[in-house]
PDB file of C-alpha atoms in Angstrom:
ATOM      1  CA  SER A 744      34.692 -40.945  39.960  1.00  0.00           C
ATOM      2  CA  SER A 745      38.135 -41.853  40.204  1.00  0.00           C
ATOM      3  CA  ILE A 746      40.513 -45.306  40.224  1.00  0.00           C
ATOM      4  CA  ARG A 747      43.858 -45.626  41.407  1.00  0.00           C
ATOM      5  CA  PHE A 748      45.804 -48.197  39.928  1.00  0.00           C
ATOM      6  CA  PRO A 749      49.583 -49.170  39.185  1.00  0.00           C
ATOM      7  CA  ALA A 750      51.354 -48.801  36.216  1.00  0.00           C
ATOM      8  CA  SER A 751      51.618 -52.188  35.824  1.00  0.00           C
ATOM      9  CA  PHE A 752      50.370 -55.322  38.267  1.00  0.00           C
ATOM     10  CA  THR A 753      53.265 -56.809  39.787  1.00  0.00           C
ATOM     11  CA  GLY A 754      53.378 -59.384  42.619  1.00  0.00           C
ATOM     12  CA  MET A 755      50.148 -61.786  43.745  1.00  0.00           C
ATOM     13  CA  GLU A 756      47.078 -59.601  43.194  1.00  0.00           C
ATOM     14  CA  ARG A 757      45.559 -57.239  41.154  1.00  0.00           C
ATOM     15  CA  LYS A 758      44.702 -54.256  43.318  1.00  0.00           C
ATOM     16  CA  VAL A 759      42.569 -50.893  42.149  1.00  0.00           C
ATOM     17  CA  GLU A 760      41.136 -48.307  44.514  1.00  0.00           C
ATOM     18  CA  ILE A 761      37.681 -46.367  43.737  1.00  0.00           C
ATOM     19  CA  THR A 762      35.469 -43.751  44.626  1.00  0.00           C
ATOM     20  CA  GLY A 763      32.234 -43.276  42.744  1.00  0.00           C
ATOM     21  CA  GLU A 764      31.359 -45.576  40.264  1.00  0.00           C
ATOM     22  CA  ALA A 765      33.171 -48.389  38.110  1.00  0.00           C
ATOM     23  CA  TYR A 766      32.477 -50.929  36.053  1.00  0.00           C
ATOM     24  CA  PHE A 767      34.518 -53.646  35.466  1.00  0.00           C
ATOM     25  CA  GLU A 768      35.055 -56.458  33.095  1.00  0.00           C
ATOM     26  CA  VAL A 769      38.147 -58.760  34.603  1.00  0.00           C
ATOM     27  CA  ALA A 770      39.376 -62.375  33.184  1.00  0.00           C
ATOM     28  CA  HIS A 771      40.209 -65.072  35.997  1.00  0.00           C
ATOM     29  CA  ASN A 772      43.077 -65.594  36.971  1.00  0.00           C
ATOM     30  CA  ALA A 773      43.530 -68.010  39.828  1.00  0.00           C
ATOM     31  CA  SER A 774      47.183 -67.241  40.604  1.00  0.00           C
ATOM     32  CA  LYS A 775      46.891 -63.238  40.482  1.00  0.00           C
ATOM     33  CA  PRO A 776      43.417 -62.325  41.818  1.00  0.00           C
ATOM     34  CA  PHE A 777      41.672 -58.903  40.897  1.00  0.00           C
ATOM     35  CA  ARG A 778      40.650 -56.936  44.326  1.00  0.00           C
ATOM     36  CA  VAL A 779      38.561 -53.799  44.255  1.00  0.00           C
ATOM     37  CA  ASP A 780      39.023 -51.321  47.187  1.00  0.00           C
ATOM     38  CA  PHE A 781      36.789 -48.748  48.367  1.00  0.00           C
ATOM     39  CA  ASN A 782      35.387 -46.731  51.559  1.00  0.00           C
ATOM     40  CA  ASP A 783      31.848 -46.929  52.731  1.00  0.00           C
ATOM     41  CA  LYS A 784      29.762 -44.159  53.561  1.00  0.00           C
ATOM     42  CA  ALA A 785      30.266 -44.775  57.185  1.00  0.00           C
ATOM     43  CA  GLY A 786      34.482 -44.665  56.406  1.00  0.00           C
ATOM     44  CA  GLY A 787      34.925 -48.244  56.992  1.00  0.00           C
ATOM     45  CA  LYS A 788      36.753 -49.916  54.170  1.00  0.00           C
ATOM     46  CA  GLY A 789      35.143 -52.568  51.781  1.00  0.00           C
ATOM     47  CA  GLU A 790      36.828 -54.600  49.048  1.00  0.00           C
ATOM     48  CA  VAL A 791      35.502 -56.549  46.364  1.00  0.00           C
ATOM     49  CA  GLU A 792      37.264 -59.835  45.125  1.00  0.00           C
ATOM     50  CA  VAL A 793      36.630 -60.793  41.713  1.00  0.00           C
ATOM     51  CA  LEU A 794      36.539 -64.348  40.719  1.00  0.00           C
ATOM     52  CA  GLY A 795      36.221 -63.410  36.818  1.00  0.00           C
ATOM     53  CA  THR A 796      33.237 -61.557  36.025  1.00  0.00           C
ATOM     54  CA  HIS A 797      31.150 -58.491  34.922  1.00  0.00           C
ATOM     55  CA  PHE A 798      29.960 -56.217  37.800  1.00  0.00           C
ATOM     56  CA  ASP A 799      29.232 -52.403  39.056  1.00  0.00           C
ATOM     57  CA  VAL A 800      30.735 -50.727  42.054  1.00  0.00           C
ATOM     58  CA  ASN A 801      29.053 -47.574  43.054  1.00  0.00           C
ATOM     59  CA  THR A 802      30.606 -45.787  45.929  1.00  0.00           C
ATOM     60  CA  TYR A 803      29.478 -42.111  46.047  1.00  0.00           C
ATOM     61  CA  ASP A 804      29.683 -40.214  49.179  1.00  0.00           C
ATOM     62  CA  ASP A 805      26.173 -38.746  48.379  1.00  0.00           C
ATOM     63  CA  GLU A 806      24.264 -42.012  48.406  1.00  0.00           C
ATOM     64  CA  SER A 807      23.003 -44.084  51.669  1.00  0.00           C
ATOM     65  CA  ALA A 808      24.986 -47.333  50.704  1.00  0.00           C
ATOM     66  CA  SER A 809      28.180 -48.670  48.795  1.00  0.00           C
ATOM     67  CA  LYS A 810      26.939 -51.010  45.767  1.00  0.00           C
ATOM     68  CA  THR A 811      28.337 -53.836  44.288  1.00  0.00           C
ATOM     69  CA  THR A 812      26.058 -55.685  41.501  1.00  0.00           C
ATOM     70  CA  LEU A 813      26.980 -58.499  39.687  1.00  0.00           C
ATOM     71  CA  LEU A 814      26.046 -58.915  36.287  1.00  0.00           C
ATOM     72  CA  GLU A 815      28.279 -62.347  34.998  1.00  0.00           C
ATOM     73  CA  GLY A 816      30.476 -64.345  37.098  1.00  0.00           C
ATOM     74  CA  SER A 817      31.047 -64.414  40.971  1.00  0.00           C
ATOM     75  CA  VAL A 818      32.246 -61.876  43.290  1.00  0.00           C
ATOM     76  CA  LYS A 819      33.237 -61.961  47.094  1.00  0.00           C
ATOM     77  CA  ILE A 820      32.209 -59.020  49.368  1.00  0.00           C
ATOM     78  CA  LYS A 821      34.585 -58.037  52.179  1.00  0.00           C
ATOM     79  CA  THR A 822      33.942 -55.610  55.210  1.00  0.00           C
ATOM     80  CA  ALA A 823      35.442 -55.835  58.553  1.00  0.00           C
ATOM     81  CA  ASN A 824      32.605 -57.909  59.558  1.00  0.00           C
ATOM     82  CA  GLN A 825      31.537 -59.963  57.091  1.00  0.00           C
ATOM     83  CA  VAL A 826      31.992 -61.835  53.951  1.00  0.00           C
ATOM     84  CA  GLN A 827      29.295 -62.615  51.123  1.00  0.00           C
ATOM     85  CA  MET A 828      29.149 -63.926  47.710  1.00  0.00           C
ATOM     86  CA  LEU A 829      27.055 -62.814  45.155  1.00  0.00           C
ATOM     87  CA  LYS A 830      25.603 -64.470  42.282  1.00  0.00           C
ATOM     88  CA  PRO A 831      24.869 -62.737  38.705  1.00  0.00           C
ATOM     89  CA  GLY A 832      21.478 -60.415  39.419  1.00  0.00           C
ATOM     90  CA  GLN A 833      22.522 -59.767  43.093  1.00  0.00           C
ATOM     91  CA  GLN A 834      23.463 -56.529  44.505  1.00  0.00           C
ATOM     92  CA  ALA A 835      25.292 -56.096  48.253  1.00  0.00           C
ATOM     93  CA  ALA A 836      25.002 -52.996  49.849  1.00  0.00           C
ATOM     94  CA  ILE A 837      27.630 -51.972  52.637  1.00  0.00           C
ATOM     95  CA  THR A 838      26.275 -49.957  55.233  1.00  0.00           C
ATOM     96  CA  SER A 839      28.696 -49.363  58.714  1.00  0.00           C
ATOM     97  CA  ASN A 840      30.425 -52.620  57.611  1.00  0.00           C
ATOM     98  CA  THR A 841      27.078 -54.500  57.322  1.00  0.00           C
ATOM     99  CA  ILE A 842      26.627 -56.149  54.180  1.00  0.00           C
ATOM    100  CA  THR A 843      22.799 -56.329  52.685  1.00  0.00           C
ATOM    101  CA  LEU A 844      22.019 -58.752  49.591  1.00  0.00           C
ATOM    102  CA  LYS A 845      19.418 -57.942  47.256  1.00  0.00           C
ATOM    103  CA  LYS A 846      18.263 -60.591  44.609  1.00  0.00           C
ATOM    104  CA  ASP A 847      17.155 -60.030  41.312  1.00  0.00           C
ATOM    105  CA  VAL A 848      18.288 -56.555  40.767  1.00  0.00           C
ATOM    106  CA  ASP A 849      17.738 -55.004  37.465  1.00  0.00           C
ATOM    107  CA  VAL A 850      20.897 -54.719  36.444  1.00  0.00           C
ATOM    108  CA  SER A 851      20.183 -53.187  33.195  1.00  0.00           C
ATOM    109  CA  GLN A 852      19.319 -49.957  35.125  1.00  0.00           C
ATOM    110  CA  VAL A 853      22.282 -50.125  37.281  1.00  0.00           C
ATOM    111  CA  VAL A 854      25.034 -49.891  34.426  1.00  0.00           C
ATOM    112  CA  ALA A 855      22.690 -47.676  32.051  1.00  0.00           C
ATOM    113  CA  TRP A 856      25.139 -44.803  32.972  1.00  0.00           C
ATOM    114  CA  LYS A 857      28.215 -46.752  31.125  1.00  0.00           C
ATOM    115  CA  ASP A 858      26.055 -46.955  27.892  1.00  0.00           C
ATOM    116  CA  GLY A 859      25.098 -43.303  27.894  1.00  0.00           C
ATOM    117  CA  PHE A 860      21.516 -43.187  29.432  1.00  0.00           C
ATOM    118  CA  PHE A 861      19.976 -42.469  32.758  1.00  0.00           C
ATOM    119  CA  VAL A 862      17.128 -45.279  33.351  1.00  0.00           C
ATOM    120  CA  PHE A 863      14.621 -44.741  36.284  1.00  0.00           C
ATOM    121  CA  ASN A 864      12.351 -47.488  37.101  1.00  0.00           C
ATOM    122  CA  ASN A 865       9.701 -46.251  39.743  1.00  0.00           C
ATOM    123  CA  THR A 866      12.731 -44.411  40.957  1.00  0.00           C
ATOM    124  CA  ASP A 867      12.238 -41.309  43.880  1.00  0.00           C
ATOM    125  CA  ILE A 868      12.954 -37.858  43.035  1.00  0.00           C
ATOM    126  CA  GLN A 869      16.157 -37.757  45.300  1.00  0.00           C
ATOM    127  CA  THR A 870      17.323 -40.904  44.041  1.00  0.00           C
ATOM    128  CA  MET A 871      17.002 -39.384  40.119  1.00  0.00           C
ATOM    129  CA  MET A 872      18.322 -35.949  41.117  1.00  0.00           C
ATOM    130  CA  ARG A 873      21.302 -37.177  43.007  1.00  0.00           C
ATOM    131  CA  GLN A 874      22.631 -38.953  39.644  1.00  0.00           C
ATOM    132  CA  VAL A 875      21.399 -35.628  37.668  1.00  0.00           C
ATOM    133  CA  ALA A 876      23.312 -33.430  39.934  1.00  0.00           C
ATOM    134  CA  ARG A 877      26.439 -35.541  39.079  1.00  0.00           C
ATOM    135  CA  TRP A 878      26.286 -35.858  35.692  1.00  0.00           C
ATOM    136  CA  TYR A 879      25.477 -32.120  34.920  1.00  0.00           C
ATOM    137  CA  ASP A 880      27.541 -30.870  37.932  1.00  0.00           C
ATOM    138  CA  ILE A 881      24.659 -28.770  39.520  1.00  0.00           C
ATOM    139  CA  ASP A 882      23.437 -28.385  43.151  1.00  0.00           C
ATOM    140  CA  VAL A 883      19.902 -29.518  43.900  1.00  0.00           C
ATOM    141  CA  ILE A 884      17.855 -28.388  46.582  1.00  0.00           C
ATOM    142  CA  PHE A 885      14.604 -29.622  47.586  1.00  0.00           C
ATOM    143  CA  GLU A 886      11.783 -27.023  49.101  1.00  0.00           C
ATOM    144  CA  GLY A 887       8.362 -28.218  50.863  1.00  0.00           C
ATOM    145  CA  LYS A 888       6.660 -31.610  50.565  1.00  0.00           C
ATOM    146  CA  ILE A 889       9.005 -34.136  48.472  1.00  0.00           C
ATOM    147  CA  PRO A 890       7.201 -35.463  45.603  1.00  0.00           C
ATOM    148  CA  SER A 891       6.606 -39.228  46.450  1.00  0.00           C
ATOM    149  CA  ASP A 892       5.659 -40.115  42.684  1.00  0.00           C
ATOM    150  CA  GLY A 893       8.161 -42.887  41.194  1.00  0.00           C
ATOM    151  CA  PHE A 894       9.652 -42.097  37.747  1.00  0.00           C
ATOM    152  CA  THR A 895      10.114 -44.806  34.867  1.00  0.00           C
ATOM    153  CA  GLY A 896      12.013 -43.905  32.097  1.00  0.00           C
ATOM    154  CA  LYS A 897      15.197 -43.801  29.734  1.00  0.00           C
ATOM    155  CA  ILE A 898      16.901 -40.957  28.731  1.00  0.00           C
ATOM    156  CA  SER A 899      20.277 -40.072  27.145  1.00  0.00           C
ATOM    157  CA  ARG A 900      22.731 -38.491  28.879  1.00  0.00           C
ATOM    158  CA  ASN A 901      23.366 -36.366  26.202  1.00  0.00           C
ATOM    159  CA  VAL A 902      20.362 -34.415  26.146  1.00  0.00           C
ATOM    160  CA  PRO A 903      20.845 -30.478  27.862  1.00  0.00           C
ATOM    161  CA  LEU A 904      19.520 -30.381  31.411  1.00  0.00           C
ATOM    162  CA  SER A 905      17.037 -28.109  30.472  1.00  0.00           C
ATOM    163  CA  ASP A 906      15.352 -30.433  28.019  1.00  0.00           C
ATOM    164  CA  PHE A 907      15.917 -33.286  31.107  1.00  0.00           C
ATOM    165  CA  LEU A 908      14.299 -30.484  33.337  1.00  0.00           C
ATOM    166  CA  LYS A 909      11.329 -29.859  31.146  1.00  0.00           C
ATOM    167  CA  VAL A 910      10.454 -33.533  31.302  1.00  0.00           C
ATOM    168  CA  LEU A 911      10.198 -33.045  35.016  1.00  0.00           C
ATOM    169  CA  GLN A 912       7.696 -30.220  34.720  1.00  0.00           C
ATOM    170  CA  LEU A 913       5.736 -32.221  32.056  1.00  0.00           C
ATOM    171  CA  ASN A 914       5.071 -34.495  35.281  1.00  0.00           C
ATOM    172  CA  ASN A 915       3.791 -31.696  37.888  1.00  0.00           C
ATOM    173  CA  VAL A 916       7.224 -31.064  39.293  1.00  0.00           C
ATOM    174  CA  HIS A 917       8.102 -27.601  39.809  1.00  0.00           C
ATOM    175  CA  VAL A 918      11.541 -26.622  38.852  1.00  0.00           C
ATOM    176  CA  LYS A 919      13.463 -23.651  39.508  1.00  0.00           C
ATOM    177  CA  THR A 920      16.875 -22.978  37.983  1.00  0.00           C
ATOM    178  CA  GLU A 921      19.645 -20.090  39.011  1.00  0.00           C
ATOM    179  CA  GLY A 922      22.751 -20.759  37.430  1.00  0.00           C
ATOM    180  CA  ARG A 923      24.091 -24.320  38.973  1.00  0.00           C
ATOM    181  CA  ARG A 924      21.404 -24.605  41.420  1.00  0.00           C
ATOM    182  CA  VAL A 925      18.063 -26.427  40.759  1.00  0.00           C
ATOM    183  CA  THR A 926      15.391 -26.228  42.934  1.00  0.00           C
ATOM    184  CA  ILE A 927      12.402 -28.938  43.042  1.00  0.00           C
ATOM    185  CA  SER A 928       9.562 -28.187  44.743  1.00  0.00           C
ATOM    186  CA  THR A 929       5.905 -28.891  44.911  1.00  0.00           C
TER     187      THR A 929
END
């Protein structure tokens, strides 16, 4: 993840640019709005306008959509084609300049990363392993039929990768490691 911002916010707004994922707690200031700019997976521009709030923005290239999840307060999501207001517990997913709203999101699962945990709630193995790959800086390869079971649990991000992979093996997932490459098969 990366974030770009000026040494000091001068002018009429507070603007940052992100790639990857970032969590924000922003104080309301009507005379100097806070904005987060990002690119969606299709290369379109997205913007979160903050109205005093706690929220998470996830814009990883390997995810299917850029997502903004609101914990507290309110934010306005903008693309070239749409504007959407979020309420706490909602998530906006942006793909190809289209905003899709999801209600009643498990916000504790979304922001678990900032508290040092992986949290999965019936999460498919591909989604789970994308998070693991980013954290441990590994390449994940799938061979054969991809397991369709969902995984549920909470694991510290401080555990060694080998321990994480042992948990998968205990759940009948075949795992082979070669250097930085992890192969998942059935």
